[in-house]
Coordinates of C-alpha atoms in Angstrom, one line a residue:
Chain A
M78 CA -2.7 11.0 -22.5
A79 CA -5.9 10.0 -22.1
A80 CA -5.4 6.5 -23.8
V81 CA -2.5 6.2 -22.4
A82 CA -3.7 7.0 -19.1
S83 CA -7.0 4.0 -20.0
E84 CA -4.2 2.2 -21.2
V85 CA -2.1 2.4 -18.0
D86 CA -5.3 1.5 -15.5
E87 CA -5.7 -1.2 -17.5
A88 CA -2.2 -2.8 -17.0
L89 CA -2.7 -1.3 -13.1
N90 CA -5.8 -3.5 -12.9
A91 CA -3.9 -6.7 -14.3
L92 CA -0.6 -5.5 -12.0
L93 CA -2.0 -4.9 -8.8
P94 CA -4.0 -7.7 -6.5
A95 CA -7.5 -8.5 -6.7
E96 CA -10.0 -7.6 -5.1
E97 CA -10.8 -11.1 -2.4
G98 CA -9.3 -12.3 0.1
D99 CA -9.7 -11.1 4.2
E100 CA -6.9 -8.5 2.9
R101 CA -10.0 -6.8 0.5
P102 CA -10.0 -3.6 2.2
L103 CA -6.2 -3.2 1.5
F104 CA -6.4 -4.1 -2.0
A105 CA -9.4 -2.4 -3.0
A106 CA -8.0 0.5 -1.9
M107 CA -4.6 -0.1 -3.3
R108 CA -7.1 0.1 -6.5
Y109 CA -8.8 3.0 -5.3
A110 CA -5.7 5.0 -4.9
C111 CA -4.2 4.0 -8.5
M112 CA -6.8 3.5 -10.5
G113 CA -9.1 5.3 -12.8
G114 CA -7.8 9.4 -11.9
G115 CA -5.1 11.0 -12.9
K116 CA -3.4 12.6 -15.8
K117 CA -0.8 9.6 -15.6
M118 CA 2.1 12.2 -16.9
R119 CA 5.1 9.5 -16.0
A120 CA 3.4 6.5 -17.0
F121 CA 3.1 9.0 -20.4
L122 CA 7.0 9.9 -20.0
V123 CA 7.6 6.4 -20.2
I124 CA 5.9 5.1 -22.8
E125 CA 6.7 7.3 -25.4
G126 CA 10.2 7.2 -24.0
A127 CA 10.3 3.7 -24.2
R128 CA 8.8 4.1 -28.2
Q129 CA 12.1 6.6 -29.0
F130 CA 14.0 2.8 -29.2
G131 CA 11.5 0.8 -30.4
V132 CA 10.8 -0.8 -26.9
A133 CA 7.8 -3.9 -26.4
P134 CA 5.0 -1.7 -25.5
Q135 CA 4.4 -4.5 -23.2
S136 CA 7.3 -3.5 -21.1
A137 CA 7.0 0.1 -21.4
L138 CA 3.0 -0.3 -20.1
R139 CA 4.5 -2.6 -17.0
V140 CA 7.3 0.5 -16.2
A141 CA 5.0 3.1 -16.1
A142 CA 2.5 1.6 -13.5
A143 CA 4.9 0.7 -11.2
V144 CA 5.9 4.2 -11.4
E145 CA 2.5 5.4 -11.0
M146 CA 2.0 2.7 -8.4
L147 CA 5.0 4.5 -6.3
H148 CA 3.7 8.0 -7.4
A149 CA 0.0 7.3 -6.1
Y150 CA 2.0 5.7 -2.3
S151 CA 3.6 9.4 -2.3
L152 CA 0.1 10.4 -3.0
V153 CA -1.4 8.4 -0.3
H154 CA 1.4 9.0 2.6
D155 CA 1.6 13.1 1.7
D156 CA -2.2 13.4 2.1
L157 CA -1.7 11.9 5.2
P158 CA -2.9 13.9 8.7
A159 CA -0.1 14.0 10.2
M160 CA 1.7 15.6 7.2
D161 CA -0.2 17.5 4.3
N162 CA -3.4 17.0 6.0
D163 CA -6.1 16.5 2.7
D164 CA -9.0 15.4 2.4
L165 CA -9.7 15.5 -2.0
R166 CA -7.4 14.0 -3.9
R167 CA -7.8 13.9 -8.3
G168 CA -11.8 14.6 -7.3
K169 CA -12.7 11.7 -4.5
P170 CA -11.9 11.2 -0.7
T171 CA -8.3 10.8 0.3
V172 CA -7.7 6.6 1.1
H173 CA -7.8 8.0 4.8
R174 CA -11.1 9.4 4.4
A175 CA -12.0 6.9 2.3
W176 CA -10.7 4.0 5.2
D177 CA -8.6 5.2 7.4
E178 CA -5.1 6.3 8.0
A179 CA -4.1 2.1 9.3
T180 CA -5.0 1.3 6.3
A181 CA -3.6 4.4 4.7
I182 CA -0.1 3.7 5.6
L183 CA -0.8 0.2 4.4
V184 CA -1.9 1.0 0.6
G185 CA 1.5 3.7 1.0
D186 CA 4.0 0.9 2.0
A187 CA 2.2 -1.7 -0.5
L188 CA 2.0 0.0 -3.0
Q189 CA 5.4 0.9 -3.2
T190 CA 6.5 -2.5 -2.7
Q191 CA 4.4 -3.3 -5.7
A192 CA 5.9 -1.2 -7.8
F193 CA 9.8 -3.2 -7.1
V194 CA 7.9 -6.7 -7.1
V195 CA 7.0 -5.1 -11.1
L196 CA 10.6 -3.9 -12.2
A197 CA 12.1 -7.5 -11.1
S198 CA 9.7 -9.9 -12.5
P199 CA 11.3 -11.3 -15.6
E200 CA 7.7 -10.8 -17.6
T201 CA 9.4 -6.1 -17.8
H202 CA 12.0 -7.7 -19.6
S203 CA 14.0 -11.0 -20.7
D204 CA 17.4 -9.4 -19.6
P205 CA 18.2 -9.2 -15.9
A206 CA 20.5 -6.5 -16.2
V207 CA 17.8 -4.4 -17.1
R208 CA 15.6 -4.9 -14.3
A209 CA 18.1 -5.1 -11.8
E210 CA 19.0 -1.2 -12.9
L211 CA 15.4 -0.7 -13.5
C212 CA 14.8 -1.4 -9.6
L213 CA 18.5 0.6 -8.9
H214 CA 16.8 4.0 -10.7
L215 CA 14.0 3.6 -9.3
A216 CA 14.9 3.3 -6.2
L217 CA 17.2 5.9 -6.5
A218 CA 14.6 8.6 -7.0
A219 CA 12.3 7.4 -4.7
G220 CA 13.8 6.9 -1.4
A221 CA 16.3 8.9 1.1
R222 CA 18.0 11.1 -1.5
G223 CA 15.4 11.2 -3.7
M224 CA 11.2 12.0 -3.5
V225 CA 11.5 11.0 0.3
G226 CA 14.3 13.2 1.0
G227 CA 12.4 16.4 -0.8
Q228 CA 8.8 15.5 1.1
M229 CA 11.1 15.3 4.7
L230 CA 12.7 19.1 3.7
D231 CA 9.3 20.4 2.2
M232 CA 8.1 19.7 5.8
M233 CA 10.5 20.8 7.6
A234 CA 10.2 24.8 5.3
E235 CA 6.7 24.6 6.6
K236 CA 8.2 24.8 10.7
A237 CA 11.6 27.0 10.0
A238 CA 11.5 30.2 10.6
E239 CA 13.4 31.3 7.8
P240 CA 12.2 30.8 4.1
L241 CA 14.0 28.9 2.0
D242 CA 16.0 30.7 -0.6
E243 CA 15.7 30.5 -4.6
A244 CA 18.7 28.3 -4.6
A245 CA 16.8 25.3 -1.6
V246 CA 13.1 26.0 -3.3
G247 CA 15.0 24.3 -6.4
R248 CA 17.1 21.3 -4.7
L249 CA 13.7 20.7 -2.2
Q250 CA 11.7 20.0 -6.2
L251 CA 14.1 18.7 -7.8
L252 CA 13.8 15.9 -5.3
K253 CA 10.7 15.6 -4.0
T254 CA 9.1 15.5 -7.5
G255 CA 11.8 15.6 -10.5
R256 CA 14.1 13.1 -9.1
L257 CA 11.2 10.4 -10.3
I258 CA 10.2 12.3 -13.2
E259 CA 13.0 12.1 -14.3
F260 CA 13.3 8.5 -14.4
A261 CA 10.1 8.2 -15.7
A262 CA 11.3 10.3 -19.1
E263 CA 14.9 7.8 -18.8
A264 CA 13.0 4.6 -17.9
G265 CA 12.5 4.3 -21.6
A266 CA 16.2 4.7 -22.7
I267 CA 16.7 1.5 -19.9
L268 CA 13.9 -0.7 -21.4
G269 CA 15.6 0.6 -25.2
K270 CA 19.1 -0.3 -23.9
A271 CA 20.7 2.8 -25.2
G272 CA 23.4 4.2 -25.3
A273 CA 24.0 6.9 -22.1
H274 CA 24.4 10.3 -24.0
Q275 CA 21.6 9.1 -24.9
R276 CA 19.1 8.3 -21.6
Q277 CA 21.1 11.9 -20.2
C278 CA 18.9 13.8 -22.6
L279 CA 15.7 12.1 -21.7
G280 CA 16.3 12.6 -17.9
A281 CA 17.3 16.1 -18.8
Y282 CA 14.6 16.3 -21.0
G283 CA 12.3 14.8 -17.5
R284 CA 13.9 17.1 -14.8
E285 CA 13.6 20.7 -16.5
V286 CA 9.5 19.0 -17.8
G287 CA 9.5 18.1 -13.7
A288 CA 10.5 21.5 -12.6
A289 CA 8.4 23.6 -15.2
F290 CA 5.0 21.2 -14.2
Q291 CA 5.6 21.8 -10.3
I292 CA 5.9 25.8 -11.5
A293 CA 2.3 25.2 -13.0
D294 CA 1.4 23.1 -10.4
D295 CA 1.5 26.0 -7.8
L296 CA 0.0 28.4 -9.7
L297 CA -3.2 26.4 -10.6
D298 CA -3.0 26.2 -7.1
L299 CA -3.2 29.7 -6.7
T300 CA -5.7 30.4 -9.4
A301 CA -8.5 27.0 -9.9
T302 CA -10.8 26.0 -8.1
P303 CA -10.9 23.5 -6.3
E304 CA -13.5 21.5 -8.5
E305 CA -10.6 22.1 -11.2
A306 CA -8.0 20.6 -9.7
G307 CA -9.6 17.7 -7.8
K308 CA -7.6 19.1 -5.0
A309 CA -8.3 21.5 -2.2
T310 CA -5.7 25.1 -3.9
G311 CA -4.7 27.3 -1.8
K312 CA -3.4 26.0 0.6
D313 CA 0.4 26.9 -0.5
A314 CA 0.6 29.8 1.5
G315 CA -1.4 29.0 4.5
A316 CA 0.4 26.6 4.9
G317 CA 4.2 28.4 4.2
K318 CA 4.8 26.1 1.4
A319 CA 8.1 26.1 0.1
T320 CA 7.3 26.9 -3.6
L321 CA 9.7 28.9 -6.9
L322 CA 5.5 30.6 -7.4
G323 CA 5.6 32.4 -3.7
L324 CA 9.5 33.9 -4.1
L325 CA 9.6 35.5 -7.5
G326 CA 5.9 35.7 -8.0
P327 CA 3.4 34.6 -10.9
E328 CA 4.7 36.7 -13.2
R329 CA 8.6 36.0 -13.0
A330 CA 7.2 32.1 -11.8
R331 CA 5.4 31.7 -14.7
A332 CA 8.5 32.9 -17.3
Q333 CA 10.9 30.4 -15.9
A334 CA 8.4 27.8 -16.6
E335 CA 7.9 28.6 -20.1
R336 CA 12.2 29.0 -20.6
L337 CA 12.7 25.4 -18.9
V338 CA 10.0 24.2 -21.5
D339 CA 11.9 25.7 -23.8
Q340 CA 15.3 23.6 -22.1
A341 CA 13.6 20.5 -22.3
V342 CA 12.9 20.3 -25.8
T343 CA 16.7 20.9 -26.3
H344 CA 17.3 18.2 -25.0
L345 CA 15.4 16.4 -27.5
D346 CA 17.3 17.6 -30.7
N347 CA 19.1 14.2 -32.0
F348 CA 16.1 12.8 -31.4
D349 CA 13.6 12.6 -34.9
D350 CA 9.6 12.9 -34.4
R351 CA 9.0 9.8 -32.5
A352 CA 9.4 12.6 -29.9
D353 CA 7.2 14.7 -31.1
L354 CA 4.6 13.9 -28.4
L355 CA 7.4 14.4 -25.9
R356 CA 7.8 18.1 -27.6
A357 CA 4.0 18.4 -27.3
L358 CA 4.1 17.6 -23.6
A359 CA 7.1 20.2 -23.0
S360 CA 5.3 22.8 -23.5
H361 CA 1.5 21.4 -22.4
V362 CA 2.3 21.6 -18.4
I363 CA 2.9 24.7 -18.1
R364 CA -1.1 25.4 -19.9
R365 CA -3.2 22.7 -18.5
K366 CA -6.1 23.3 -16.1
N367 CA -5.5 20.4 -13.7
Chain B
M280 CA 24.6 -13.5 16.8
A281 CA 26.2 -10.7 19.3
A282 CA 28.4 -10.8 16.3
V283 CA 26.5 -10.4 13.6
A284 CA 24.4 -7.8 15.2
S285 CA 27.4 -6.3 15.8
E286 CA 28.5 -6.6 12.0
V287 CA 24.9 -6.2 10.8
D288 CA 25.8 -2.3 12.4
E289 CA 29.1 -1.3 10.5
A290 CA 26.9 -2.5 6.9
L291 CA 23.9 -0.1 8.2
N292 CA 26.3 2.8 8.9
A293 CA 28.0 2.7 5.5
L294 CA 24.7 2.1 3.4
L295 CA 22.6 4.3 5.3
P296 CA 23.0 7.6 4.6
A297 CA 25.0 10.2 6.5
E298 CA 23.7 12.8 9.2
E299 CA 24.9 15.7 6.5
G300 CA 22.6 18.3 4.2
D301 CA 19.5 19.7 4.9
E302 CA 17.6 16.1 5.2
R303 CA 19.9 15.3 8.6
P304 CA 17.1 14.2 10.7
L305 CA 15.6 11.8 7.8
F306 CA 18.7 10.1 7.6
A307 CA 19.3 10.6 11.8
A308 CA 16.3 9.3 12.5
M309 CA 16.9 6.1 9.3
R310 CA 19.9 5.1 11.6
Y311 CA 18.0 5.2 15.1
A312 CA 15.7 3.0 13.6
C313 CA 17.5 0.9 12.3
M314 CA 21.2 0.5 14.3
G315 CA 22.5 -0.1 18.0
G316 CA 19.3 -2.7 19.0
G317 CA 17.8 -5.3 18.0
K318 CA 18.7 -8.4 17.7
K319 CA 19.6 -9.1 13.9
M320 CA 17.7 -12.4 14.1
R321 CA 17.4 -11.8 10.3
A322 CA 20.4 -10.7 9.6
F323 CA 21.6 -14.0 11.1
L324 CA 19.9 -16.2 8.8
V325 CA 21.2 -14.8 5.5
I326 CA 24.7 -15.2 6.8
E327 CA 24.2 -18.5 7.8
G328 CA 21.9 -18.9 4.8
A329 CA 24.6 -17.2 2.5
R330 CA 27.7 -19.7 5.2
Q331 CA 25.9 -22.7 3.6
F332 CA 27.1 -21.7 -0.2
G333 CA 30.7 -20.3 0.4
V334 CA 28.7 -16.5 -1.1
A335 CA 31.3 -13.8 -0.4
P336 CA 31.4 -12.4 3.2
Q337 CA 30.3 -8.2 1.6
S338 CA 27.5 -10.0 -0.4
A339 CA 25.7 -11.5 2.3
L340 CA 26.8 -8.5 4.8
R341 CA 24.7 -6.0 1.9
V342 CA 21.7 -8.6 1.5
A343 CA 21.6 -8.9 5.9
A344 CA 21.7 -5.1 6.3
A345 CA 19.0 -4.2 3.2
V346 CA 16.5 -7.6 5.1
E347 CA 17.3 -5.8 8.4
M348 CA 16.1 -2.4 6.5
L349 CA 12.7 -3.7 5.3
H350 CA 12.2 -4.8 9.1
A351 CA 13.0 -1.8 11.2
Y352 CA 10.4 0.1 8.3
S353 CA 8.1 -2.9 9.4
L354 CA 8.8 -2.0 13.0
V355 CA 8.4 2.6 12.3
H356 CA 5.5 2.2 11.2
D357 CA 3.3 -0.5 13.2
D358 CA 4.6 1.5 16.4
L359 CA 2.8 4.9 14.2
P360 CA -0.4 5.8 16.9
A361 CA -2.7 5.1 13.7
M362 CA -1.1 1.3 14.1
D363 CA -0.1 0.2 17.9
N364 CA 1.1 3.5 18.8
D365 CA 3.5 2.0 20.6
D366 CA 6.1 4.3 23.0
L367 CA 8.5 1.8 23.3
R368 CA 10.9 -0.3 21.2
R369 CA 14.6 -1.4 21.9
G370 CA 14.6 0.1 24.7
K371 CA 14.7 3.4 23.1
P372 CA 11.3 5.5 22.1
T373 CA 9.8 4.8 19.4
V374 CA 10.6 7.3 16.7
H375 CA 7.9 8.6 15.9
R376 CA 8.5 9.9 20.1
A377 CA 12.1 10.9 19.2
W378 CA 11.2 12.6 16.7
D379 CA 7.3 12.8 14.9
E380 CA 4.7 11.2 13.2
A381 CA 5.4 12.6 10.1
T382 CA 9.2 12.2 10.4
A383 CA 8.1 8.6 11.3
I384 CA 6.1 7.7 8.5
L385 CA 9.2 9.1 6.0
V386 CA 11.4 7.3 8.2
G387 CA 9.5 4.0 7.0
D388 CA 9.3 4.5 3.6
A389 CA 12.9 5.4 3.1
L390 CA 14.4 2.4 4.8
Q391 CA 12.2 0.2 2.6
T392 CA 13.3 1.7 -0.4
Q393 CA 17.2 1.9 0.6
A394 CA 16.8 -1.9 1.0
F395 CA 16.1 -2.5 -2.7
V396 CA 18.8 0.5 -3.2
V397 CA 20.3 -2.2 -2.2
L398 CA 19.9 -5.1 -3.6
A399 CA 20.1 -3.8 -6.8
S400 CA 23.2 -2.3 -6.9
P401 CA 26.6 -3.9 -8.5
E402 CA 28.8 -4.5 -5.2
T403 CA 25.5 -7.0 -3.7
H404 CA 26.5 -9.3 -6.2
S405 CA 28.3 -9.7 -10.0
D406 CA 25.4 -11.5 -12.1
P407 CA 22.7 -8.8 -12.2
A408 CA 20.0 -12.1 -12.3
V409 CA 20.9 -12.3 -8.8
R410 CA 20.0 -9.1 -7.8
A411 CA 17.2 -8.6 -9.8
E412 CA 15.7 -11.8 -8.1
L413 CA 16.2 -10.2 -4.6
C414 CA 14.7 -7.6 -5.9
L415 CA 11.8 -9.6 -6.6
H416 CA 11.6 -11.9 -3.7
L417 CA 12.3 -9.5 -1.0
A418 CA 8.9 -7.3 -2.5
L419 CA 6.8 -10.5 -2.8
A420 CA 7.7 -11.2 1.2
A421 CA 7.2 -7.3 2.3
G422 CA 4.3 -5.9 -0.4
A423 CA 0.6 -6.7 0.1
R424 CA 0.0 -10.6 -0.2
G425 CA 3.2 -10.6 2.2
M426 CA 4.2 -8.6 4.8
V427 CA 1.5 -5.4 4.8
G428 CA -0.7 -7.8 3.7
G429 CA -0.1 -9.6 7.1
Q430 CA -0.5 -6.3 8.9
M431 CA -3.5 -5.6 7.6
L432 CA -4.9 -8.6 8.8
D433 CA -3.6 -8.1 12.2
M434 CA -5.6 -4.9 11.9
M435 CA -9.0 -5.9 10.9
A436 CA -8.0 -8.9 13.8
E437 CA -8.6 -6.0 16.6
K438 CA -12.1 -4.3 15.6
A439 CA -13.4 -7.8 14.1
A440 CA -16.6 -9.3 15.9
E441 CA -15.3 -13.3 15.8
P442 CA -11.7 -14.1 16.6
L443 CA -9.7 -15.8 14.1
D444 CA -9.0 -19.1 14.0
E445 CA -6.2 -21.1 14.5
A446 CA -5.9 -21.0 10.1
A447 CA -6.6 -18.0 10.2
V448 CA -4.4 -16.8 12.7
G449 CA -1.8 -19.3 11.4
R450 CA -2.0 -17.5 7.5
L451 CA -1.9 -14.1 9.5
Q452 CA 1.2 -15.1 11.2
L453 CA 2.9 -16.9 8.2
L454 CA 1.7 -13.6 5.9
K455 CA 3.3 -10.9 8.8
T456 CA 7.0 -12.4 9.8
G457 CA 6.9 -15.1 7.9
R458 CA 7.2 -14.5 4.8
L459 CA 10.6 -11.7 5.7
I460 CA 12.3 -14.5 7.3
E461 CA 11.5 -17.1 4.8
F462 CA 12.9 -14.8 2.1
A463 CA 16.4 -14.1 5.2
A464 CA 16.5 -18.0 5.5
E465 CA 16.7 -18.2 1.3
A466 CA 18.5 -15.1 0.2
G467 CA 21.7 -17.3 1.0
A468 CA 20.7 -20.0 -1.7
I469 CA 20.1 -17.2 -3.9
L470 CA 23.4 -15.3 -3.7
G471 CA 24.9 -18.7 -4.2
K472 CA 23.1 -19.3 -7.3
A473 CA 21.8 -22.5 -5.6
G474 CA 19.4 -24.9 -6.9
A475 CA 16.2 -25.5 -6.1
H476 CA 15.7 -28.0 -3.8
Q477 CA 18.2 -26.6 -1.5
R478 CA 16.8 -23.5 -1.7
Q479 CA 13.4 -24.9 -1.0
C480 CA 15.1 -27.2 2.2
L481 CA 16.3 -23.6 3.6
G482 CA 13.3 -21.6 2.8
A483 CA 11.0 -24.4 4.9
Y484 CA 13.8 -24.3 8.1
G485 CA 12.9 -20.6 7.8
R486 CA 9.0 -20.3 7.7
E487 CA 9.0 -22.6 10.4
V488 CA 11.8 -20.7 12.5
G489 CA 9.7 -18.1 12.2
A490 CA 6.1 -19.4 13.7
A491 CA 8.5 -20.9 16.5
F492 CA 9.8 -17.5 17.1
Q493 CA 6.1 -15.3 16.5
I494 CA 5.2 -18.0 19.3
A495 CA 7.6 -17.1 21.9
D496 CA 7.5 -13.5 20.4
D497 CA 3.8 -13.9 22.7
L498 CA 5.1 -15.4 24.9
L499 CA 7.1 -12.4 25.8
D500 CA 4.3 -10.4 25.3
L501 CA 2.6 -12.8 28.2
T502 CA 5.8 -13.1 30.4
A503 CA 8.7 -10.6 30.1
T504 CA 8.8 -6.9 31.8
P505 CA 8.7 -4.0 29.4
E506 CA 12.7 -4.3 30.2
E507 CA 14.0 -7.7 29.9
A508 CA 11.8 -7.1 26.3
G509 CA 12.6 -3.3 25.7
K510 CA 8.8 -2.5 24.4
A511 CA 5.9 -2.7 26.2
T512 CA 4.9 -6.0 26.9
G513 CA 0.7 -7.9 28.3
K514 CA -0.5 -5.9 25.9
D515 CA -1.5 -8.7 23.3
A516 CA -4.9 -9.7 25.4
G517 CA -5.9 -6.2 25.9
A518 CA -5.8 -4.9 22.3
G519 CA -7.5 -9.0 21.4
K520 CA -4.5 -8.9 19.0
A521 CA -4.8 -12.7 17.4
T522 CA -2.2 -14.9 18.3
L523 CA -2.1 -18.8 19.0
L524 CA -1.6 -18.9 22.4
G525 CA -4.4 -16.4 22.9
L526 CA -6.3 -19.5 21.1
L527 CA -4.0 -22.6 22.9
G528 CA -3.4 -21.1 26.1
P529 CA 0.9 -20.8 27.1
E530 CA 1.2 -24.5 27.3
R531 CA 0.0 -26.3 23.9
A532 CA 1.2 -22.6 22.5
R533 CA 5.1 -23.7 23.9
A534 CA 4.8 -27.6 23.0
Q535 CA 3.8 -25.9 19.2
A536 CA 7.1 -24.1 18.8
E537 CA 8.8 -26.1 20.1
R538 CA 7.6 -29.3 17.4
L539 CA 7.9 -26.8 14.8
V540 CA 11.8 -26.6 16.0
D541 CA 12.2 -30.2 15.6
Q542 CA 10.2 -29.5 11.9
A543 CA 13.0 -26.4 10.9
V544 CA 16.1 -28.7 11.9
T545 CA 14.8 -31.9 9.9
H546 CA 14.5 -29.3 6.1
L547 CA 18.0 -28.9 7.4
D548 CA 19.2 -32.6 7.2
N549 CA 21.5 -33.0 4.3
F550 CA 23.3 -29.5 4.9
D551 CA 26.9 -30.5 6.4
D552 CA 28.0 -28.9 9.7
R553 CA 28.5 -25.8 8.2
A554 CA 24.6 -25.3 9.0
D555 CA 25.0 -26.3 12.9
L556 CA 24.4 -22.3 13.6
L557 CA 20.7 -22.6 11.6
R558 CA 20.2 -26.0 14.2
A559 CA 21.0 -23.7 16.7
L560 CA 19.3 -20.6 16.1
A561 CA 15.9 -22.7 15.9
S562 CA 15.9 -23.7 19.1
H563 CA 17.8 -20.9 20.5
V564 CA 14.3 -18.9 19.2
I565 CA 11.7 -20.4 21.6
R566 CA 14.8 -20.3 24.7
R567 CA 15.2 -16.2 24.2
K568 CA 14.9 -13.7 26.8
N569 CA 14.0 -10.4 24.7

């Protein structure tokens, strides 16, 4: 994962506007938000998914970078004072802290757009049908019926009189983080023009890895120090965040994450040993320390 | 234009998420931001541009709706307290006033994404190369080197010690509003797979109509009442906004807008009488009252 993170940082360096011209502060803050930090798990999923179908590494790397731009945009906006009001992200001040709120809003806006510039560009794939399909499915994963819808539910849950039940929390998490991770896992199948069945298997793997990842994230929020996590921890319980951990308690939540990882790996049964890193990632997400 | 606005509102009604489910407030606010108000000039440009090449009306209408979603997103974010802090837009409370700041951030985010959902969907055009081209050029017009870059320059100009000169203001306006209007004008040529020359003519027409529109907007800010304009007026001078009007004064600014309109119409010389509404629009933008 560290090797992929460094390759993706190089790709981001090439795909984000250079720090020059009068808009320099915007470009600098876009780079700050995307590069030099983060696990780049979504990028890893794109690249390992693409490996299953012999996709050209340059194509996979561009899509991986686009997914990380989209993810970084969501973090920059989630951290805003009107949202989660976080000061620390990936061990560094958040964008609205390092610059200001207006810049952070614009950085998020521009990172989302730049993801679509990258996906729609001929350099990403010679077949325009592949490019259009990537744009469509990233947009579906990220929009009102995906990530942003999940973020809305999360904001509403904090203010709600009644806590959400397990089904509602599961849906919230699927939308907020699961859909983008699902897209990352199936993007390689889109790039490789794989059959519907293989694409569905990777998507299902991604959804379950995403759900396990979310539980692990909530456990880290409970147990890690801010130094270990690179961001404020212990906030979820205080903010009334809707998490499975809050509903199930640590032991049952951890058991559920283990179950999700087992299921995720099952979806890879028809893949050969090229999928071993995807299998390994599934168990890694619930053992990680940040 | 009123007929187009009503058709586009119908299309938006079909293309935006229905007001149902737990995320209802997000969906309601997205609709509020896009529908039932605004001149829909960008939609008009898409539809009249598409008419030059006999594009299917349903295709043009979908692209017109996508451009209006993108435009509405930019207004919702520009109105935020951290940006222009406006309470009134199109004669109604702004989204962060009618809902709250977090909802307004998410509404803008989701409207941008939804524009790409619409452009990338097979229903918009049977040829995926057309869909990928639409996604690419909308994203280029809207992103860090287009609309968002221009908004960043605008924010920076307000805080700058020295006012911008005419060239810098012209560049700011081209990025902030011109690029999206240019895209709207040339989208019909993309849909109709027109030759490069015709597409360039429409794009150049759009850039000059956009520049004239911006001067007219600044003149309205100076002279119209908030009731006439549907938004707060007289704010530019106080906020130290970088406008050509501020640099040139009303008379020279108006003369420049007239010149831009004449030039815009010249770019339509090779088009037949199907372009008469585009010709009429060019002079309308500097005569409008809101």
